[in-house]
Amino acid sequence: MLNPLVDSLADLSINELEEKIVVLQRRYFMTANPGVQHQISNFLEIYKQEVQTRRAVEYERQKNQENGESGLDDLINVS
């Protein structure tokens, strides 16, 4: 999801993204204006998707690192 008001998220760490999510969630529940709530929910979705994507990439990187980048190739013994 793209929004012209959101700068590049590549400059932010996962912790910074999570802090922004907490702040936006607090602001979402502070307002009673449905239009503002809708805009905040759009921003929340953008930040949550970015965190989820980064965690998935990190998980795959760690999984490949644990497997030695060879996957199951070393486990199969053909003799």
GROMACS .gro file of N, CA and C in nm:
model
  237
    1MET      N    1   0.086  -0.117   0.000
    1MET     CA    2   0.000   0.000   0.000
    1MET      C    3   0.090   0.123   0.000
    2LEU      N    4   0.064   0.213  -0.089
    2LEU     CA    5   0.144   0.334  -0.100
    2LEU      C    6   0.063   0.455  -0.058
    3ASN      N    7   0.134   0.550   0.001
    3ASN     CA    8   0.072   0.674   0.040
    3ASN      C    9   0.174   0.785   0.019
    4PRO      N   10   0.140   0.891  -0.051
    4PRO     CA   11   0.238   0.997  -0.077
    4PRO      C   12   0.283   1.070   0.049
    5LEU      N   13   0.210   1.056   0.157
    5LEU     CA   14   0.248   1.123   0.281
    5LEU      C   15   0.346   1.043   0.366
    6VAL      N   16   0.372   0.919   0.327
    6VAL     CA   17   0.466   0.834   0.401
    6VAL      C   18   0.599   0.837   0.328
    7ASP      N   19   0.702   0.880   0.401
    7ASP     CA   20   0.836   0.881   0.344
    7ASP      C   21   0.887   0.737   0.337
    8SER      N   22   1.006   0.722   0.283
    8SER     CA   23   1.066   0.591   0.272
    8SER      C   24   1.081   0.528   0.411
    9LEU      N   25   1.034   0.407   0.424
    9LEU     CA   26   1.042   0.338   0.552
    9LEU      C   27   1.174   0.264   0.568
   10ALA      N   28   1.255   0.262   0.466
   10ALA     CA   29   1.383   0.191   0.471
   10ALA      C   30   1.477   0.254   0.573
   11ASP      N   31   1.459   0.381   0.602
   11ASP     CA   32   1.546   0.450   0.697
   11ASP      C   33   1.514   0.417   0.842
   12LEU      N   34   1.399   0.357   0.866
   12LEU     CA   35   1.356   0.327   1.003
   12LEU      C   36   1.387   0.183   1.041
   13SER      N   37   1.421   0.165   1.167
   13SER     CA   38   1.442   0.029   1.218
   13SER      C   39   1.307  -0.031   1.255
   14ILE      N   40   1.307  -0.160   1.284
   14ILE     CA   41   1.183  -0.226   1.324
   14ILE      C   42   1.129  -0.166   1.454
   15ASN      N   43   1.220  -0.135   1.546
   15ASN     CA   44   1.177  -0.074   1.673
   15ASN      C   45   1.112   0.063   1.650
   16GLU      N   46   1.169   0.142   1.560
   16GLU     CA   47   1.110   0.272   1.530
   16GLU      C   48   0.974   0.257   1.464
   17LEU      N   49   0.961   0.160   1.376
   17LEU     CA   50   0.830   0.134   1.315
   17LEU      C   51   0.728   0.093   1.420
   18GLU      N   52   0.768   0.007   1.512
   18GLU     CA   53   0.676  -0.036   1.618
   18GLU      C   54   0.636   0.080   1.708
   19GLU      N   55   0.729   0.172   1.734
   19GLU     CA   56   0.696   0.290   1.814
   19GLU      C   57   0.594   0.376   1.742
   20LYS      N   58   0.610   0.393   1.611
   20LYS     CA   59   0.514   0.470   1.532
   20LYS      C   60   0.377   0.404   1.535
   21ILE      N   61   0.374   0.272   1.530
   21ILE     CA   62   0.247   0.199   1.536
   21ILE      C   63   0.176   0.226   1.667
   22VAL      N   64   0.251   0.222   1.777
   22VAL     CA   65   0.192   0.248   1.909
   22VAL      C   66   0.136   0.389   1.917
   23VAL      N   67   0.212   0.486   1.867
   23VAL     CA   68   0.166   0.626   1.869
   23VAL      C   69   0.040   0.642   1.784
   24LEU      N   70   0.039   0.582   1.666
   24LEU     CA   71  -0.079   0.593   1.579
   24LEU      C   72  -0.200   0.525   1.639
   25GLN      N   73  -0.180   0.410   1.704
   25GLN     CA   74  -0.293   0.342   1.769
   25GLN      C   75  -0.350   0.429   1.880
   26ARG      N   76  -0.265   0.494   1.955
   26ARG     CA   77  -0.311   0.583   2.062
   26ARG      C   78  -0.392   0.698   2.003
   27ARG      N   79  -0.341   0.756   1.895
   27ARG     CA   80  -0.411   0.869   1.831
   27ARG      C   81  -0.542   0.825   1.768
   28TYR      N   82  -0.545   0.703   1.716
   28TYR     CA   83  -0.667   0.650   1.656
   28TYR      C   84  -0.781   0.650   1.759
   29PHE      N   85  -0.750   0.604   1.879
   29PHE     CA   86  -0.854   0.593   1.980
   29PHE      C   87  -0.882   0.726   2.052
   30MET      N   88  -0.795   0.825   2.031
   30MET     CA   89  -0.817   0.955   2.092
   30MET      C   90  -0.917   1.039   2.013
   31THR      N   91  -0.930   1.011   1.884
   31THR     CA   92  -1.018   1.092   1.800
   31THR      C   93  -1.153   1.023   1.780
   32ALA      N   94  -1.254   1.104   1.762
   32ALA     CA   95  -1.387   1.051   1.733
   32ALA      C   96  -1.426   1.079   1.589
   33ASN      N   97  -1.337   1.140   1.513
   33ASN     CA   98  -1.363   1.176   1.375
   33ASN      C   99  -1.338   1.054   1.286
   34PRO      N  100  -1.443   1.003   1.220
   34PRO     CA  101  -1.425   0.884   1.136
   34PRO      C  102  -1.329   0.904   1.019
   35GLY      N  103  -1.324   1.022   0.963
   35GLY     CA  104  -1.232   1.049   0.853
   35GLY      C  105  -1.087   1.040   0.898
   36VAL      N  106  -1.060   1.098   1.014
   36VAL     CA  107  -0.924   1.092   1.069
   36VAL      C  108  -0.890   0.949   1.108
   37GLN      N  109  -0.985   0.877   1.166
   37GLN     CA  110  -0.961   0.737   1.202
   37GLN      C  111  -0.928   0.654   1.078
   38HIS      N  112  -0.997   0.681   0.968
   38HIS     CA  113  -0.970   0.608   0.844
   38HIS      C  114  -0.829   0.635   0.794
   39GLN      N  115  -0.787   0.760   0.796
   39GLN     CA  116  -0.651   0.794   0.752
   39GLN      C  117  -0.547   0.731   0.842
   40ILE      N  118  -0.569   0.734   0.973
   40ILE     CA  119  -0.475   0.673   1.067
   40ILE      C  120  -0.469   0.523   1.045
   41SER      N  121  -0.583   0.460   1.019
   41SER     CA  122  -0.583   0.315   0.995
   41SER      C  123  -0.506   0.281   0.868
   42ASN      N  124  -0.509   0.369   0.767
   42ASN     CA  125  -0.429   0.347   0.647
   42ASN      C  126  -0.280   0.351   0.680
   43PHE      N  127  -0.240   0.449   0.759
   43PHE     CA  128  -0.099   0.457   0.800
   43PHE      C  129  -0.059   0.336   0.884
   44LEU      N  130  -0.147   0.295   0.973
   44LEU     CA  131  -0.119   0.177   1.056
   44LEU      C  132  -0.097   0.054   0.969
   45GLU      N  133  -0.179   0.038   0.868
   45GLU     CA  134  -0.166  -0.077   0.779
   45GLU      C  135  -0.032  -0.074   0.705
   46ILE      N  136   0.009   0.043   0.661
   46ILE     CA  137   0.137   0.056   0.591
   46ILE      C  138   0.252   0.016   0.683
   47TYR      N  139   0.253   0.069   0.804
   47TYR     CA  140   0.361   0.038   0.898
   47TYR      C  141   0.360  -0.110   0.939
   48LYS      N  142   0.242  -0.165   0.963
   48LYS     CA  143   0.233  -0.306   1.001
   48LYS      C  144   0.280  -0.398   0.890
   49GLN      N  145   0.246  -0.366   0.766
   49GLN     CA  146   0.292  -0.446   0.652
   49GLN      C  147   0.444  -0.441   0.640
   50GLU      N  148   0.502  -0.324   0.664
   50GLU     CA  149   0.647  -0.310   0.656
   50GLU      C  150   0.715  -0.394   0.764
   51VAL      N  151   0.662  -0.390   0.886
   51VAL     CA  152   0.719  -0.471   0.995
   51VAL      C  153   0.706  -0.619   0.962
   52GLN      N  154   0.592  -0.660   0.913
   52GLN     CA  155   0.569  -0.801   0.879
   52GLN      C  156   0.664  -0.846   0.768
   53THR      N  157   0.684  -0.762   0.668
   53THR     CA  158   0.775  -0.796   0.558
   53THR      C  159   0.917  -0.809   0.608
   54ARG      N  160   0.960  -0.717   0.690
   54ARG     CA  161   1.097  -0.723   0.743
   54ARG      C  162   1.118  -0.846   0.830
   55ARG      N  163   1.019  -0.880   0.910
   55ARG     CA  164   1.032  -0.999   0.995
   55ARG      C  165   1.037  -1.126   0.911
   56ALA      N  166   0.960  -1.131   0.805
   56ALA     CA  167   0.962  -1.247   0.716
   56ALA      C  168   1.098  -1.261   0.648
   57VAL      N  169   1.153  -1.150   0.604
   57VAL     CA  170   1.286  -1.153   0.541
   57VAL      C  171   1.391  -1.197   0.641
   58GLU      N  172   1.383  -1.145   0.762
   58GLU     CA  173   1.480  -1.183   0.866
   58GLU      C  174   1.466  -1.331   0.902
   59TYR      N  175   1.343  -1.379   0.909
   59TYR     CA  176   1.320  -1.521   0.938
   59TYR      C  177   1.382  -1.609   0.831
   60GLU      N  178   1.360  -1.574   0.705
   60GLU     CA  179   1.417  -1.653   0.595
   60GLU      C  180   1.570  -1.649   0.597
   61ARG      N  181   1.625  -1.532   0.628
   61ARG     CA  182   1.770  -1.519   0.635
   61ARG      C  183   1.828  -1.607   0.745
   62GLN      N  184   1.763  -1.606   0.862
   62GLN     CA  185   1.809  -1.689   0.973
   62GLN      C  186   1.792  -1.837   0.942
   63LYS      N  187   1.682  -1.873   0.879
   63LYS     CA  188   1.658  -2.012   0.844
   63LYS      C  189   1.764  -2.061   0.747
   64ASN      N  190   1.797  -1.981   0.647
   64ASN     CA  191   1.900  -2.019   0.551
   64ASN      C  192   2.037  -2.025   0.616
   65GLN      N  193   2.061  -1.938   0.712
   65GLN     CA  194   2.188  -1.937   0.782
   65GLN      C  195   2.203  -2.064   0.867
   66GLU      N  196   2.096  -2.105   0.932
   66GLU     CA  197   2.099  -2.226   1.015
   66GLU      C  198   2.119  -2.351   0.930
   67ASN      N  199   2.064  -2.350   0.810
   67ASN     CA  200   2.076  -2.465   0.722
   67ASN      C  201   2.203  -2.461   0.639
   68GLY      N  202   2.284  -2.362   0.659
   68GLY     CA  203   2.407  -2.352   0.583
   68GLY      C  204   2.384  -2.320   0.437
   69GLU      N  205   2.272  -2.258   0.407
   69GLU     CA  206   2.236  -2.218   0.271
   69GLU      C  207   2.221  -2.336   0.176
   70SER      N  208   2.229  -2.457   0.226
   70SER     CA  209   2.217  -2.571   0.136
   70SER      C  210   2.085  -2.645   0.154
   71GLY      N  211   2.009  -2.604   0.253
   71GLY     CA  212   1.880  -2.669   0.273
   71GLY      C  213   1.893  -2.814   0.310
   72LEU      N  214   1.823  -2.900   0.242
   72LEU     CA  215   1.824  -3.043   0.271
   72LEU      C  216   1.930  -3.120   0.193
   73ASP      N  217   2.008  -3.053   0.113
   73ASP     CA  218   2.107  -3.122   0.030
   73ASP      C  219   2.205  -3.204   0.114
   74ASP      N  220   2.246  -3.152   0.229
   74ASP     CA  221   2.343  -3.222   0.312
   74ASP      C  222   2.279  -3.340   0.387
   75LEU      N  223   2.148  -3.341   0.400
   75LEU     CA  224   2.081  -3.446   0.475
   75LEU      C  225   2.057  -3.572   0.392
   76ILE      N  226   2.061  -3.558   0.262
   76ILE     CA  227   2.034  -3.673   0.176
   76ILE      C  228   2.165  -3.743   0.144
   77ASN      N  229   2.174  -3.869   0.183
   77ASN     CA  230   2.295  -3.946   0.160
   77ASN      C  231   2.265  -4.053   0.057
   78VAL      N  232   2.316  -4.035  -0.062
   78VAL     CA  233   2.294  -4.131  -0.169
   78VAL      C  234   2.425  -4.211  -0.184
   79SER      N  235   2.418  -4.338  -0.143
   79SER     CA  236   2.539  -4.423  -0.151
   79SER      C  237   2.508  -4.551  -0.226
   0.00000   0.00000   0.00000
